[in-house]
Amino acid sequence: MTDSATGRDEGISEGRIETLRAVRGMNDIFPDEAEVWLSFEAIVRDWLARYGYRNMRTPLLEHTALFRRSIGAVTDIVEKEMYSFTDALNDEHLSLRPEATASTVRAAVEHSFLYGGPQRVWYTGPMFRHEKPQRGRYRQFHQVGAEALGFAGPDVDAELLVMCARLWSELGLTDIRLQLNSLGNLAERRAHRAALVRFLTDHVADLDADSRRRLETNPLRVLDSKNPAMQSMIEAAPRLLDFLGDESLRHFDAVRAMITEAGVAYDVNPRLVRGLDYYNLTVFEWVTDRLGAQGTVCGGGRYDGLFEHIGGKPTPAAGFAMGVERLIDLMRGADRLPAVRLPDVYLVHMGERADRFAIRVGEALRDARLAVLTHAGGGRFRDQMKRADASGARVAVIVGDDEADAGQVSVKDLRSGEPQTAVALVDAPGFIRRLTAQAQSTPQTGTT
Ligand code: HAM
């Protein structure tokens, strides 16, 4: 019998209904937390707009071949971390996207998006990697990414870095440092690769099984092994930076000079190779010590060869992506989370005519841009008032049948202890605004 026939897939075993849980490493985001996300996204949207980046959306599913060709077949992401499956309906090999640079470039090539010239785009959304879940590392996580498509110069690399520095400061985050490196061009990487293979072959006894295999297939990937036992050997390996020619060095120096001009501090990290194969020249990561092991909040670089790899014309490009969960975690640690937005009004209503009138009252207040939480589900007046207090609203608007008949509402300031005031519905928004404005200008001394 198959699982579905026994019901095990549906969480039913031996007639008992088990509680179903989310997939490991995939998070539910409840409203208090989602508000933080919304305000983070609002800051991010505004920041990106000020640099002229425009939003773009691509599918969550792509052909697996896209990621093999772009990120590289011999990378942790493609070898171990992709959610891949065969679509049984048409025998297509598909994967949930582990990142969105490949999709962005695929879409740009497919739709001749750069026909009229270079483009700056950004995206946000979930990405999927089957990694071992821990703080800051999830199987469904979210990125905000920016891609500058069709730009060759170091000025765009510098712009991307200066942008990130500005965002950290606008989010109130300090302690994020920039690590910078250059991966040169293809010929330089080939020369480095030959030296690296010689070095690794001499140290083959120190390599773990993965790295021995990669020595044959993709030796640069040995350098981003996280195996602690290999770190001192990796430290001693030939550095790509030492293989750079004049042109690559000029590009690197220009990026460094421009970000220095903008006041962005950085460290050159010659060991920084990134975990994806598409990079050349500038690569970078923004790192912090405040998040434990998963300290990289943003990574990116130049990927001038990727368009061709995906079947497009040679097109220079550069970009970055940041981990939203990690940044929000940092904001929480730095006590920079925005306040949760509370309703302005809790609308209490009792009586048959009052219940109908309350609908009109709620809409009239919302016309005046007030946030109104209407009591639902009936119940005694006292219980409704308790709900009003618990809601955090500044004001309760109370409607009974008498008020409904008179076209009035009673407004009660929930913090002052003052008796409620009857006002005509047309005057209610102004009255409530004055109360809430007073509340903002007088400091609160505890709740009453
Ligand atoms: P990446 O370094 O693989 O680069 O990911 C970028 C960021 O996403 C990381 O620095 C981290 O903050 C976050 N991240 C990655 N994996 C996880 C995870 N499992 N859980 C939580 N956060 C995670 C890229 O994805 C490239 N597409 C960046 C890029 C854009 N390069 C050029 N353009």
PDB file of N, CA, C and O in Angstrom, residues 48-102:
ATOM      1  N   LEU A  48      15.431  51.931  -2.745  1.00  0.00           N
ATOM      2  CA  LEU A  48      15.738  51.490  -4.112  1.00  0.00           C
ATOM      3  C   LEU A  48      15.263  52.515  -5.138  1.00  0.00           C
ATOM      4  O   LEU A  48      15.940  52.768  -6.144  1.00  0.00           O
ATOM      5  N   ALA A  49      14.113  53.114  -4.865  1.00  0.00           N
ATOM      6  CA  ALA A  49      13.576  54.101  -5.809  1.00  0.00           C
ATOM      7  C   ALA A  49      14.522  55.297  -5.909  1.00  0.00           C
ATOM      8  O   ALA A  49      14.698  55.877  -6.986  1.00  0.00           O
ATOM      9  N   ARG A  50      15.169  55.653  -4.797  1.00  0.00           N
ATOM     10  CA  ARG A  50      16.076  56.808  -4.828  1.00  0.00           C
ATOM     11  C   ARG A  50      17.330  56.548  -5.647  1.00  0.00           C
ATOM     12  O   ARG A  50      18.063  57.469  -5.960  1.00  0.00           O
ATOM     13  N   TYR A  51      17.608  55.270  -5.950  1.00  0.00           N
ATOM     14  CA  TYR A  51      18.736  54.954  -6.839  1.00  0.00           C
ATOM     15  C   TYR A  51      18.258  54.553  -8.234  1.00  0.00           C
ATOM     16  O   TYR A  51      19.058  54.114  -9.054  1.00  0.00           O
ATOM     17  N   GLY A  52      16.974  54.662  -8.472  1.00  0.00           N
ATOM     18  CA  GLY A  52      16.467  54.366  -9.809  1.00  0.00           C
ATOM     19  C   GLY A  52      16.314  52.887 -10.121  1.00  0.00           C
ATOM     20  O   GLY A  52      16.253  52.505 -11.292  1.00  0.00           O
ATOM     21  N   TYR A  53      16.248  52.026  -9.099  1.00  0.00           N
ATOM     22  CA  TYR A  53      16.031  50.594  -9.356  1.00  0.00           C
ATOM     23  C   TYR A  53      14.531  50.337  -9.425  1.00  0.00           C
ATOM     24  O   TYR A  53      13.769  50.859  -8.613  1.00  0.00           O
ATOM     25  N   ARG A  54      14.090  49.552 -10.409  1.00  0.00           N
ATOM     26  CA  ARG A  54      12.667  49.293 -10.611  1.00  0.00           C
ATOM     27  C   ARG A  54      12.351  47.834 -10.338  1.00  0.00           C
ATOM     28  O   ARG A  54      13.139  46.940 -10.647  1.00  0.00           O
ATOM     29  N   ASN A  55      11.181  47.618  -9.768  1.00  0.00           N
ATOM     30  CA  ASN A  55      10.816  46.272  -9.318  1.00  0.00           C
ATOM     31  C   ASN A  55      10.567  45.317 -10.484  1.00  0.00           C
ATOM     32  O   ASN A  55      10.052  45.696 -11.527  1.00  0.00           O
ATOM     33  N   MET A  56      10.944  44.054 -10.251  1.00  0.00           N
ATOM     34  CA  MET A  56      10.752  43.019 -11.266  1.00  0.00           C
ATOM     35  C   MET A  56      10.377  41.725 -10.551  1.00  0.00           C
ATOM     36  O   MET A  56      10.836  41.482  -9.431  1.00  0.00           O
ATOM     37  N   ARG A  57       9.536  40.926 -11.169  1.00  0.00           N
ATOM     38  CA  ARG A  57       9.075  39.686 -10.534  1.00  0.00           C
ATOM     39  C   ARG A  57       9.222  38.526 -11.501  1.00  0.00           C
ATOM     40  O   ARG A  57       8.789  38.621 -12.648  1.00  0.00           O
ATOM     41  N   THR A  58       9.824  37.468 -11.037  1.00  0.00           N
ATOM     42  CA  THR A  58      10.009  36.289 -11.888  1.00  0.00           C
ATOM     43  C   THR A  58       9.402  35.083 -11.159  1.00  0.00           C
ATOM     44  O   THR A  58       9.170  35.144  -9.952  1.00  0.00           O
ATOM     45  N   PRO A  59       9.182  33.980 -11.877  1.00  0.00           N
ATOM     46  CA  PRO A  59       8.537  32.820 -11.243  1.00  0.00           C
ATOM     47  C   PRO A  59       9.398  32.181 -10.152  1.00  0.00           C
ATOM     48  O   PRO A  59      10.627  32.286 -10.183  1.00  0.00           O
ATOM     49  N   LEU A  60       8.733  31.502  -9.217  1.00  0.00           N
ATOM     50  CA  LEU A  60       9.461  30.772  -8.180  1.00  0.00           C
ATOM     51  C   LEU A  60      10.040  29.477  -8.726  1.00  0.00           C
ATOM     52  O   LEU A  60      10.996  28.945  -8.188  1.00  0.00           O
ATOM     53  N   LEU A  61       9.431  28.960  -9.789  1.00  0.00           N
ATOM     54  CA  LEU A  61       9.915  27.713 -10.402  1.00  0.00           C
ATOM     55  C   LEU A  61      10.607  28.030 -11.721  1.00  0.00           C
ATOM     56  O   LEU A  61      10.120  28.845 -12.509  1.00  0.00           O
ATOM     57  N   GLU A  62      11.746  27.367 -11.936  1.00  0.00           N
ATOM     58  CA  GLU A  62      12.453  27.524 -13.213  1.00  0.00           C
ATOM     59  C   GLU A  62      12.929  26.132 -13.637  1.00  0.00           C
ATOM     60  O   GLU A  62      12.955  25.196 -12.830  1.00  0.00           O
ATOM     61  N   HIS A  63      13.363  26.020 -14.882  1.00  0.00           N
ATOM     62  CA  HIS A  63      13.988  24.771 -15.309  1.00  0.00           C
ATOM     63  C   HIS A  63      15.290  24.585 -14.528  1.00  0.00           C
ATOM     64  O   HIS A  63      16.067  25.527 -14.377  1.00  0.00           O
ATOM     65  N   THR A  64      15.502  23.379 -14.049  1.00  0.00           N
ATOM     66  CA  THR A  64      16.705  23.092 -13.265  1.00  0.00           C
ATOM     67  C   THR A  64      17.968  23.475 -14.037  1.00  0.00           C
ATOM     68  O   THR A  64      18.946  23.950 -13.453  1.00  0.00           O
ATOM     69  N   ALA A  65      17.934  23.306 -15.357  1.00  0.00           N
ATOM     70  CA  ALA A  65      19.105  23.601 -16.188  1.00  0.00           C
ATOM     71  C   ALA A  65      19.569  25.046 -16.009  1.00  0.00           C
ATOM     72  O   ALA A  65      20.761  25.339 -16.093  1.00  0.00           O
ATOM     73  N   LEU A  66      18.641  25.959 -15.746  1.00  0.00           N
ATOM     74  CA  LEU A  66      19.014  27.366 -15.573  1.00  0.00           C
ATOM     75  C   LEU A  66      20.005  27.514 -14.423  1.00  0.00           C
ATOM     76  O   LEU A  66      21.015  28.214 -14.545  1.00  0.00           O
ATOM     77  N   PHE A  67      19.708  26.859 -13.311  1.00  0.00           N
ATOM     78  CA  PHE A  67      20.576  27.018 -12.136  1.00  0.00           C
ATOM     79  C   PHE A  67      21.876  26.234 -12.299  1.00  0.00           C
ATOM     80  O   PHE A  67      22.922  26.670 -11.834  1.00  0.00           O
ATOM     81  N   ARG A  68      21.804  25.089 -12.980  1.00  0.00           N
ATOM     82  CA  ARG A  68      23.040  24.329 -13.221  1.00  0.00           C
ATOM     83  C   ARG A  68      23.987  25.168 -14.061  1.00  0.00           C
ATOM     84  O   ARG A  68      25.176  25.234 -13.803  1.00  0.00           O
ATOM     85  N   ARG A  69      23.444  25.822 -15.064  1.00  0.00           N
ATOM     86  CA  ARG A  69      24.293  26.589 -15.977  1.00  0.00           C
ATOM     87  C   ARG A  69      24.803  27.885 -15.370  1.00  0.00           C
ATOM     88  O   ARG A  69      25.879  28.352 -15.694  1.00  0.00           O
ATOM     89  N   SER A  70      24.004  28.516 -14.503  1.00  0.00           N
ATOM     90  CA  SER A  70      24.390  29.841 -13.995  1.00  0.00           C
ATOM     91  C   SER A  70      25.167  29.741 -12.678  1.00  0.00           C
ATOM     92  O   SER A  70      26.315  30.171 -12.585  1.00  0.00           O
ATOM     93  N   ILE A  71      24.543  29.144 -11.670  1.00  0.00           N
ATOM     94  CA  ILE A  71      25.212  29.030 -10.363  1.00  0.00           C
ATOM     95  C   ILE A  71      26.380  28.059 -10.478  1.00  0.00           C
ATOM     96  O   ILE A  71      27.420  28.247  -9.844  1.00  0.00           O
ATOM     97  N   GLY A  72      26.228  27.041 -11.357  1.00  0.00           N
ATOM     98  CA  GLY A  72      27.284  26.070 -11.593  1.00  0.00           C
ATOM     99  C   GLY A  72      26.880  24.708 -11.071  1.00  0.00           C
ATOM    100  O   GLY A  72      26.369  24.585  -9.957  1.00  0.00           O
ATOM    101  N   ALA A  73      27.152  23.671 -11.893  1.00  0.00           N
ATOM    102  CA  ALA A  73      26.747  22.311 -11.522  1.00  0.00           C
ATOM    103  C   ALA A  73      27.512  21.829 -10.293  1.00  0.00           C
ATOM    104  O   ALA A  73      26.997  21.064  -9.489  1.00  0.00           O
ATOM    105  N   VAL A  74      28.768  22.303 -10.151  1.00  0.00           N
ATOM    106  CA  VAL A  74      29.581  21.838  -9.015  1.00  0.00           C
ATOM    107  C   VAL A  74      29.644  22.926  -7.947  1.00  0.00           C
ATOM    108  O   VAL A  74      30.674  23.556  -7.728  1.00  0.00           O
ATOM    109  N   THR A  75      28.514  23.186  -7.338  1.00  0.00           N
ATOM    110  CA  THR A  75      28.438  24.134  -6.216  1.00  0.00           C
ATOM    111  C   THR A  75      27.550  23.494  -5.158  1.00  0.00           C
ATOM    112  O   THR A  75      26.742  22.615  -5.480  1.00  0.00           O
ATOM    113  N   ASP A  76      27.697  23.945  -3.911  1.00  0.00           N
ATOM    114  CA  ASP A  76      26.840  23.397  -2.853  1.00  0.00           C
ATOM    115  C   ASP A  76      25.379  23.593  -3.202  1.00  0.00           C
ATOM    116  O   ASP A  76      24.553  22.697  -3.019  1.00  0.00           O
ATOM    117  N   ILE A  77      25.053  24.788  -3.707  1.00  0.00           N
ATOM    118  CA  ILE A  77      23.640  25.084  -3.975  1.00  0.00           C
ATOM    119  C   ILE A  77      23.052  24.061  -4.943  1.00  0.00           C
ATOM    120  O   ILE A  77      22.018  23.457  -4.676  1.00  0.00           O
ATOM    121  N   VAL A  78      23.731  23.855  -6.075  1.00  0.00           N
ATOM    122  CA  VAL A  78      23.158  22.982  -7.103  1.00  0.00           C
ATOM    123  C   VAL A  78      23.329  21.503  -6.744  1.00  0.00           C
ATOM    124  O   VAL A  78      22.427  20.697  -6.964  1.00  0.00           O
ATOM    125  N   GLU A  79      24.450  21.151  -6.140  1.00  0.00           N
ATOM    126  CA  GLU A  79      24.670  19.731  -5.840  1.00  0.00           C
ATOM    127  C   GLU A  79      23.839  19.232  -4.674  1.00  0.00           C
ATOM    128  O   GLU A  79      23.429  18.078  -4.640  1.00  0.00           O
ATOM    129  N   LYS A  80      23.634  20.117  -3.682  1.00  0.00           N
ATOM    130  CA  LYS A  80      23.039  19.598  -2.441  1.00  0.00           C
ATOM    131  C   LYS A  80      21.772  20.297  -1.984  1.00  0.00           C
ATOM    132  O   LYS A  80      21.080  19.797  -1.118  1.00  0.00           O
ATOM    133  N   GLU A  81      21.506  21.495  -2.472  1.00  0.00           N
ATOM    134  CA  GLU A  81      20.511  22.306  -1.766  1.00  0.00           C
ATOM    135  C   GLU A  81      19.246  22.627  -2.550  1.00  0.00           C
ATOM    136  O   GLU A  81      18.347  23.268  -2.016  1.00  0.00           O
ATOM    137  N   MET A  82      19.161  22.198  -3.793  1.00  0.00           N
ATOM    138  CA  MET A  82      17.983  22.615  -4.561  1.00  0.00           C
ATOM    139  C   MET A  82      16.796  21.687  -4.341  1.00  0.00           C
ATOM    140  O   MET A  82      16.945  20.482  -4.217  1.00  0.00           O
ATOM    141  N   TYR A  83      15.621  22.271  -4.302  1.00  0.00           N
ATOM    142  CA  TYR A  83      14.376  21.516  -4.298  1.00  0.00           C
ATOM    143  C   TYR A  83      14.018  21.262  -5.754  1.00  0.00           C
ATOM    144  O   TYR A  83      13.453  22.122  -6.421  1.00  0.00           O
ATOM    145  N   SER A  84      14.411  20.105  -6.245  1.00  0.00           N
ATOM    146  CA  SER A  84      14.212  19.797  -7.667  1.00  0.00           C
ATOM    147  C   SER A  84      13.268  18.612  -7.796  1.00  0.00           C
ATOM    148  O   SER A  84      13.259  17.732  -6.942  1.00  0.00           O
ATOM    149  N   PHE A  85      12.510  18.593  -8.856  1.00  0.00           N
ATOM    150  CA  PHE A  85      11.606  17.476  -9.092  1.00  0.00           C
ATOM    151  C   PHE A  85      11.275  17.407 -10.575  1.00  0.00           C
ATOM    152  O   PHE A  85      11.525  18.355 -11.318  1.00  0.00           O
ATOM    153  N   THR A  86      10.758  16.272 -10.968  1.00  0.00           N
ATOM    154  CA  THR A  86      10.303  16.138 -12.346  1.00  0.00           C
ATOM    155  C   THR A  86       8.794  16.340 -12.371  1.00  0.00           C
ATOM    156  O   THR A  86       8.067  15.671 -11.640  1.00  0.00           O
ATOM    157  N   ASP A  87       8.374  17.284 -13.179  1.00  0.00           N
ATOM    158  CA  ASP A  87       6.939  17.519 -13.333  1.00  0.00           C
ATOM    159  C   ASP A  87       6.373  16.346 -14.127  1.00  0.00           C
ATOM    160  O   ASP A  87       6.629  16.220 -15.335  1.00  0.00           O
ATOM    161  N   ALA A  88       5.632  15.494 -13.431  1.00  0.00           N
ATOM    162  CA  ALA A  88       5.193  14.245 -14.050  1.00  0.00           C
ATOM    163  C   ALA A  88       4.268  14.493 -15.234  1.00  0.00           C
ATOM    164  O   ALA A  88       4.135  13.662 -16.125  1.00  0.00           O
ATOM    165  N   LEU A  89       3.650  15.662 -15.278  1.00  0.00           N
ATOM    166  CA  LEU A  89       2.679  15.917 -16.342  1.00  0.00           C
ATOM    167  C   LEU A  89       3.349  16.122 -17.695  1.00  0.00           C
ATOM    168  O   LEU A  89       2.793  15.796 -18.729  1.00  0.00           O
ATOM    169  N   ASN A  90       4.556  16.696 -17.677  1.00  0.00           N
ATOM    170  CA  ASN A  90       5.218  16.886 -18.973  1.00  0.00           C
ATOM    171  C   ASN A  90       6.711  16.557 -18.931  1.00  0.00           C
ATOM    172  O   ASN A  90       7.468  16.981 -19.798  1.00  0.00           O
ATOM    173  N   ASP A  91       7.114  15.845 -17.863  1.00  0.00           N
ATOM    174  CA  ASP A  91       8.474  15.329 -17.788  1.00  0.00           C
ATOM    175  C   ASP A  91       9.534  16.439 -17.796  1.00  0.00           C
ATOM    176  O   ASP A  91      10.618  16.253 -18.319  1.00  0.00           O
ATOM    177  N   GLU A  92       9.210  17.590 -17.222  1.00  0.00           N
ATOM    178  CA  GLU A  92      10.189  18.673 -17.167  1.00  0.00           C
ATOM    179  C   GLU A  92      10.923  18.642 -15.832  1.00  0.00           C
ATOM    180  O   GLU A  92      10.302  18.410 -14.795  1.00  0.00           O
ATOM    181  N   HIS A  93      12.227  18.941 -15.873  1.00  0.00           N
ATOM    182  CA  HIS A  93      13.003  19.005 -14.638  1.00  0.00           C
ATOM    183  C   HIS A  93      12.963  20.429 -14.118  1.00  0.00           C
ATOM    184  O   HIS A  93      13.478  21.354 -14.767  1.00  0.00           O
ATOM    185  N   LEU A  94      12.348  20.603 -12.959  1.00  0.00           N
ATOM    186  CA  LEU A  94      12.122  21.948 -12.423  1.00  0.00           C
ATOM    187  C   LEU A  94      12.750  22.076 -11.043  1.00  0.00           C
ATOM    188  O   LEU A  94      12.941  21.089 -10.342  1.00  0.00           O
ATOM    189  N   SER A  95      13.061  23.316 -10.660  1.00  0.00           N
ATOM    190  CA  SER A  95      13.570  23.575  -9.310  1.00  0.00           C
ATOM    191  C   SER A  95      12.946  24.848  -8.764  1.00  0.00           C
ATOM    192  O   SER A  95      12.731  25.820  -9.507  1.00  0.00           O
ATOM    193  N   LEU A  96      12.706  24.830  -7.437  1.00  0.00           N
ATOM    194  CA  LEU A  96      12.350  26.072  -6.758  1.00  0.00           C
ATOM    195  C   LEU A  96      13.591  26.942  -6.765  1.00  0.00           C
ATOM    196  O   LEU A  96      14.691  26.449  -6.507  1.00  0.00           O
ATOM    197  N   ARG A  97      13.438  28.218  -7.020  1.00  0.00           N
ATOM    198  CA  ARG A  97      14.628  29.051  -7.185  1.00  0.00           C
ATOM    199  C   ARG A  97      15.417  29.160  -5.869  1.00  0.00           C
ATOM    200  O   ARG A  97      14.845  29.454  -4.818  1.00  0.00           O
ATOM    201  N   PRO A  98      16.735  28.904  -5.926  1.00  0.00           N
ATOM    202  CA  PRO A  98      17.553  29.099  -4.731  1.00  0.00           C
ATOM    203  C   PRO A  98      18.057  30.532  -4.631  1.00  0.00           C
ATOM    204  O   PRO A  98      18.603  30.933  -3.601  1.00  0.00           O
ATOM    205  N   GLU A  99      17.900  31.302  -5.678  1.00  0.00           N
ATOM    206  CA  GLU A  99      18.320  32.705  -5.743  1.00  0.00           C
ATOM    207  C   GLU A  99      17.650  33.282  -6.986  1.00  0.00           C
ATOM    208  O   GLU A  99      17.003  32.549  -7.738  1.00  0.00           O
ATOM    209  N   ALA A 100      17.800  34.586  -7.239  1.00  0.00           N
ATOM    210  CA  ALA A 100      17.011  35.160  -8.326  1.00  0.00           C
ATOM    211  C   ALA A 100      17.835  35.882  -9.393  1.00  0.00           C
ATOM    212  O   ALA A 100      17.262  36.430 -10.337  1.00  0.00           O
ATOM    213  N   THR A 101      19.156  35.867  -9.272  1.00  0.00           N
ATOM    214  CA  THR A 101      19.965  36.502 -10.322  1.00  0.00           C
ATOM    215  C   THR A 101      19.797  35.743 -11.642  1.00  0.00           C
ATOM    216  O   THR A 101      19.610  36.346 -12.706  1.00  0.00           O
ATOM    217  N   ALA A 102      19.845  34.402 -11.549  1.00  0.00           N
ATOM    218  CA  ALA A 102      19.716  33.579 -12.757  1.00  0.00           C
ATOM    219  C   ALA A 102      18.373  33.847 -13.438  1.00  0.00           C
ATOM    220  O   ALA A 102      18.314  34.026 -14.666  1.00  0.00           O
TER     221      ALA A 102
END
